[in-house]
Each structure stands twice: as structure tokens, then as C-alpha cells.
Amino acid sequence: MAEALSNLSRKEQVIRKAAELFKEKGYSAASMRDLAQKLGIEAASLYSHIKSKEEILRTLCFDMATDFRASLSEVEKKKVTASEKLRLGIIGHVQVMARDLTASAVFMNEHRHLSQPYLRDFLLLRINYINRFKTIIEDGISSGDFRKDIDTKLSVMTLFSSLNWMPAWFSPDSTIEPEKLGQQLADMLINGLKQNR
Amino acid sequence: MAEALSNLSRKEQVIRKAAELFKEKGYSAASMRDLAQKLGIEAASLYSHIKSKEEILRTLCFDMATDFRASLSEVEKKKVTASEKLRLGIIGHVQVMARDLTASAVFMNEHRHLSQPYLRDFLLLRINYINRFKTIIEDGISSGDFRKDIDTKLSVMTLFSSLNWMPAWFSPDSTIEPEKLGQQLADMLINGLKQNR
DNA sequence: AAGCAAAACTAACAACTGTTAGTGGAAGAA
DNA sequence: TTCTTCCACTAACAGTTGTTAGTTTTGCTT
């Protein structure tokens, strides 16, 4: 079973290059011949490593989903105030993204090209994740941590919109570390732009 | 030249259907035969109305860009505080989006499939628009309207991320009107989630 | 040296891509 | 009627798509 390792390693090499390509051109516009060229092989050779183009997309999307959920589960365990929990949740999300910005971008923008039933499964995972954040915000409102007049649905969508576009504009050679960035983002969303009196 | 009108009307019908299709499937995955089918005609017949597939995308992207810029120009004229200007800018942006959510989604997600030199032009328009918002925020910091410790680049990217995902989740049959939504969004970004004190 | 598995190759497929050329019908204007 | 304009059609093009079958090369392990 030593072949499993080297196989995985080469397979992962293919998947990583695919992620770059899918991010750059989008899933549909990226052809298997493009991908092969990036790896210096023929298109048909890809199929020694993967079953299909969509299998690559599935792997990318569901692996990221797993990481996001694991991060949130850690945060939910902690016994802290809602606003602190939200802060930690945001930082965790940013850190997972930063660990693989390329896959994150694909996860975000290309998941819609999954076919059924995978698309359905993916969307269910996603809505569950979002709802868990929504619960944190609702708890925060109950406890007086957050304002009572905010619309939780709007808040949570705004939150994810902000988070999810990060891969598009965050460059890894930036001086700012992901955790710092997460902190700032959380601060901005929680406290707003306005001077507090 | 009376034909220009009726031609335009039919052409616009094609473009609107194309926008729906591009939003649904993405530009690359949407074929001209798909589009033709939606209109109940043959694919080749489309070329009586448009020059190419990309011409449709160009029209959608640049028409939206024009509307966004016009809205912001109106706001910039007003003599109000920076935070008020930001609020108005956000509301304006949301209203332009709400006027055509489908085109907005295409504008946002599919513009990268423009070929050169149109892509370059588009991105220049976009960065100019963003920078004008950034200026408003900087003015707000100088005047003491906004906190001095915020990162303007991060703020403005967060702002646009929040705004731009609206077409993805806002449904036109929602009870909330666009202006109200813009108000709430602006309020959330400016004041944050947290209870003041 | 022999064997084995991983990973590449060539050749080809059926389906689909955007687009052009040329044609014809329908409707209103002259 | 005849002319014109719009709008659709059929047929076909050259190129690209994901994928397969079958074969050969490569490099390690015995």
C-alpha cells in the first residue's frame, strides 16, 4: 500500500494545479488540455490520476467544507460571550481560507458547477454552516451583546459576503497575517466604522 | 431609422434572456444554443440581433458600470458629512443593483470573461469607482466621523464584498424595498452589530 | 535481471462550441 | 403591387470539449 501515498501525492499535485486553473479561468472555461499543459503532460494522462473533471471540483469543494465545519465546531465548544464567539468564528473562517486561498476561491465561486446530487449536498452543508453563525448572532441579541434592532438574516449574509470575497483580493505576500486580518475584519463588522462617541 | 427602435427592442430582449442564462450557468457554461432555446428560436438566428456572444457580455457589464458611476456622481455633489455621504453612496449602489439584479449578478461574476482590451477598460472603471468610495472614507477619518484606527483598504473591500453579493441572495419578491435594504446595510457597516455602550 | 506498478503516451470518439452564408417569409410603406 | 426591413430558417464550417482504449516508458523492489 505504499503506492497509495505516492499516488495520492501525484493526484494532489494534479488537484492543486487544477485549483489554480479553475480560480483563474473558472471551471467551465478551464479545459482538461489546459490543465495537462500546466503539468507538462497530455490531457489523456490526467485520467491515470482522476476519474473526471468534476471529481476534482468535488474534492476541492468538499474538502474545504470539511475544514470550515471543523473550525466552527471548535469555536462552538468554548464558553464565551456571543460577541467573542462571533469574533473567534470569523477569525477561524479567515484562517481556514488563508490556509488555501486558491481552493477557497474555487469553493466559493465554482461550486455551482457541481452536478446533482453533489450540488444539493454541498448547499445543505453550506446552509447549515451559515445557520450556526446566525444562531451565534441571535444569542448575542438575546444576551444584550448585540443591538436588538438588527436583521439577523441581513447581518449573516453581510458577514459571509465580506468573508467570502477575501480570496479575490487578499494576496498571500501581503504583510498582514491571516489572524490579524481576521481580527480586523471581526472588529469592523462588530464595531462598525463609526467613532464610538 | 425607425428600424433602430424595434431592432433595439428585440435585441434587448435577447440581452435580457442572456443575462438570466449567464447568471444561472455562468458565461462559459451558457451556450448560444441554450440562449436560442430560451427564446424559442435557432442559435443562428441570434446573429440577426447581436454580433457575438461577447458583445452581449460587454453590453451587460458596461451598461451597469455606467449606472453605478452616475449614481455615485450624484452623491459626490452633495454637501453633507462623510458618514452621510457614505450612507447615500451605499443606498445608491443598492438601488442601481436592485433595478436589475440579473444584470448586476452578471456584472459582478462574469466580467472576467471579457477579452482584452475590454477587460482592462472595465477594471479601470471599477478601480476608479472603488477609489472614490475610499476617498469618502478617508475624508470621514480626517473629519473625525470615522475611527482613526480603521484600515481604509480593508474597509472598502469589505464594503464592496457586502454590497456585491446582494444579487446572489436578495429576492425581488422580498417584502423589503431596496432603499430600506440599503439603509439597513449602511447602518450595519457604519455602526456595527454591537450595542453602543 | 526480472517483475511490477505508476504514470506517461498515441489515436481516436462523439458531442458540442461560436459563427457564417445564404434563403425565405411576414409586415408595413411606397 | 413592389420594395424594404426585420426576423427567422437550414446547412454547414472548423475547432474544442471530456473521455476511452490500448500501449509504452519509467523507476523502484526483489
Coordinates of C-alpha atoms in Angstrom, one line a residue, chain B residues 13-171:
Chain B
Q13 CA -35.0 41.0 -25.3
V14 CA -32.1 38.8 -26.4
I15 CA -29.7 40.5 -24.0
R16 CA -32.1 40.2 -21.1
K17 CA -32.6 36.5 -21.6
A18 CA -28.8 36.1 -22.0
A19 CA -28.4 37.9 -18.6
E20 CA -30.6 35.3 -17.0
L21 CA -28.8 32.5 -18.6
F22 CA -25.3 33.9 -17.7
K23 CA -26.4 34.4 -14.1
E24 CA -27.8 30.9 -13.9
K25 CA -25.0 28.9 -15.6
G26 CA -22.1 31.3 -15.8
Y27 CA -20.9 32.8 -19.1
S28 CA -18.7 30.0 -20.2
A29 CA -21.2 27.2 -19.5
A30 CA -24.0 29.0 -21.2
S31 CA -24.1 28.2 -24.9
M32 CA -25.7 30.1 -27.7
R33 CA -28.0 27.2 -28.3
D34 CA -29.2 27.4 -24.7
L35 CA -29.9 31.0 -25.2
A36 CA -31.7 30.4 -28.5
Q37 CA -33.9 27.7 -26.9
K38 CA -34.9 30.1 -24.1
L39 CA -36.1 32.5 -26.9
G40 CA -37.7 29.8 -28.9
I41 CA -35.5 30.3 -32.0
E42 CA -32.5 28.7 -33.6
A43 CA -29.0 29.5 -32.5
A44 CA -28.0 31.0 -35.8
S45 CA -31.0 33.4 -35.6
L46 CA -29.4 35.2 -32.7
Y47 CA -26.9 36.7 -35.0
S48 CA -29.5 38.8 -36.7
H49 CA -29.5 40.8 -33.5
I50 CA -26.1 40.6 -32.0
K51 CA -22.6 40.5 -33.3
S52 CA -21.2 37.9 -30.9
K53 CA -21.6 36.2 -27.6
E54 CA -19.1 38.5 -26.0
E55 CA -20.9 41.6 -27.3
I56 CA -23.8 40.6 -25.0
L57 CA -21.5 40.4 -22.0
R58 CA -19.9 43.7 -22.9
T59 CA -23.2 45.4 -23.1
L60 CA -24.3 44.0 -19.8
C61 CA -21.1 44.9 -18.0
F62 CA -20.6 48.4 -19.3
D63 CA -24.2 49.4 -19.0
M64 CA -24.2 48.5 -15.4
A65 CA -20.9 50.3 -14.9
T66 CA -22.3 53.5 -16.3
D67 CA -25.3 53.4 -14.0
F68 CA -23.1 52.8 -10.9
R69 CA -20.9 55.8 -11.8
A70 CA -23.8 58.1 -12.5
S71 CA -25.3 57.2 -9.1
L72 CA -22.0 58.0 -7.3
S73 CA -21.5 61.2 -9.1
E74 CA -24.9 62.4 -7.9
V75 CA -23.9 61.6 -4.3
E76 CA -20.5 63.3 -4.5
K77 CA -22.1 66.6 -5.4
K78 CA -24.0 66.8 -2.1
K79 CA -22.6 68.9 0.7
V80 CA -23.0 66.6 3.7
T81 CA -20.8 64.8 6.3
A82 CA -18.7 61.9 5.2
S83 CA -20.7 59.3 7.0
E84 CA -23.9 60.7 5.4
K85 CA -22.2 60.6 2.0
L86 CA -21.1 57.0 2.6
R87 CA -24.7 56.2 3.6
L88 CA -26.1 57.8 0.4
G89 CA -23.4 56.1 -1.7
I90 CA -24.4 52.7 -0.3
I91 CA -28.1 53.3 -0.8
G92 CA -27.4 54.5 -4.4
H93 CA -25.4 51.4 -5.1
V94 CA -28.1 49.1 -3.8
Q95 CA -30.7 50.9 -5.8
V96 CA -28.8 50.6 -9.0
M97 CA -28.4 46.9 -8.3
A98 CA -32.0 46.4 -7.4
R99 CA -33.1 48.0 -10.7
D100 CA -31.6 45.0 -12.5
L101 CA -30.5 42.2 -10.2
T102 CA -29.8 39.8 -13.0
A103 CA -27.5 42.2 -14.9
S104 CA -25.9 43.0 -11.6
A105 CA -25.0 39.4 -10.9
V106 CA -23.5 39.1 -14.4
F107 CA -21.6 42.4 -14.0
M108 CA -20.1 41.0 -10.8
N109 CA -19.3 37.4 -11.5
E110 CA -18.8 37.2 -15.2
H111 CA -16.9 40.3 -16.2
R112 CA -13.6 38.4 -16.1
H113 CA -14.6 36.6 -19.3
L114 CA -14.3 39.8 -21.2
S115 CA -11.4 39.7 -23.6
Q116 CA -8.8 42.4 -23.9
P117 CA -8.9 45.3 -24.3
Y118 CA -12.4 45.4 -22.8
L119 CA -11.4 43.7 -19.7
R120 CA -8.7 46.2 -19.0
D121 CA -11.1 49.1 -19.5
F122 CA -13.7 47.5 -17.3
L123 CA -11.2 47.0 -14.5
L124 CA -10.1 50.6 -14.7
L125 CA -13.6 51.8 -14.4
R126 CA -14.1 49.6 -11.4
I127 CA -11.0 50.6 -9.5
N128 CA -11.9 54.2 -10.1
Y129 CA -15.3 53.7 -8.6
I130 CA -13.8 51.9 -5.6
N131 CA -11.3 54.6 -5.0
R132 CA -14.0 57.2 -4.9
F133 CA -15.6 55.4 -2.1
K134 CA -12.2 55.0 -0.4
T135 CA -11.8 58.8 -0.6
I136 CA -15.1 59.3 1.2
I137 CA -14.0 57.0 4.0
E138 CA -10.6 58.8 4.2
D139 CA -12.4 62.1 4.5
G140 CA -14.5 60.7 7.2
I141 CA -11.5 59.7 9.2
S142 CA -9.9 63.1 8.8
S143 CA -13.1 64.8 9.9
G144 CA -13.4 62.6 13.0
D145 CA -16.6 61.0 11.6
F146 CA -14.9 57.6 11.5
R147 CA -12.5 55.9 13.8
K148 CA -8.8 56.7 13.2
D149 CA -7.7 53.1 13.6
I150 CA -9.5 51.5 10.7
D151 CA -7.7 50.2 7.6
T152 CA -9.3 52.0 4.7
K153 CA -8.3 49.4 2.1
L154 CA -9.8 46.7 4.2
S155 CA -12.9 48.7 4.9
V156 CA -13.6 49.5 1.3
M157 CA -13.1 45.9 0.2
T158 CA -15.4 44.7 3.0
L159 CA -17.9 47.3 1.9
F160 CA -17.9 46.1 -1.7
S161 CA -17.9 42.5 -0.8
S162 CA -21.1 43.0 1.2
L163 CA -22.7 45.0 -1.5
N164 CA -21.8 42.9 -4.4
W165 CA -23.1 39.6 -3.1
M166 CA -26.6 41.1 -2.8
P167 CA -27.8 39.9 -6.2
A168 CA -26.9 36.3 -5.1
W169 CA -29.3 36.2 -2.1
F170 CA -31.7 39.1 -2.5
S171 CA -35.0 38.0 -4.0

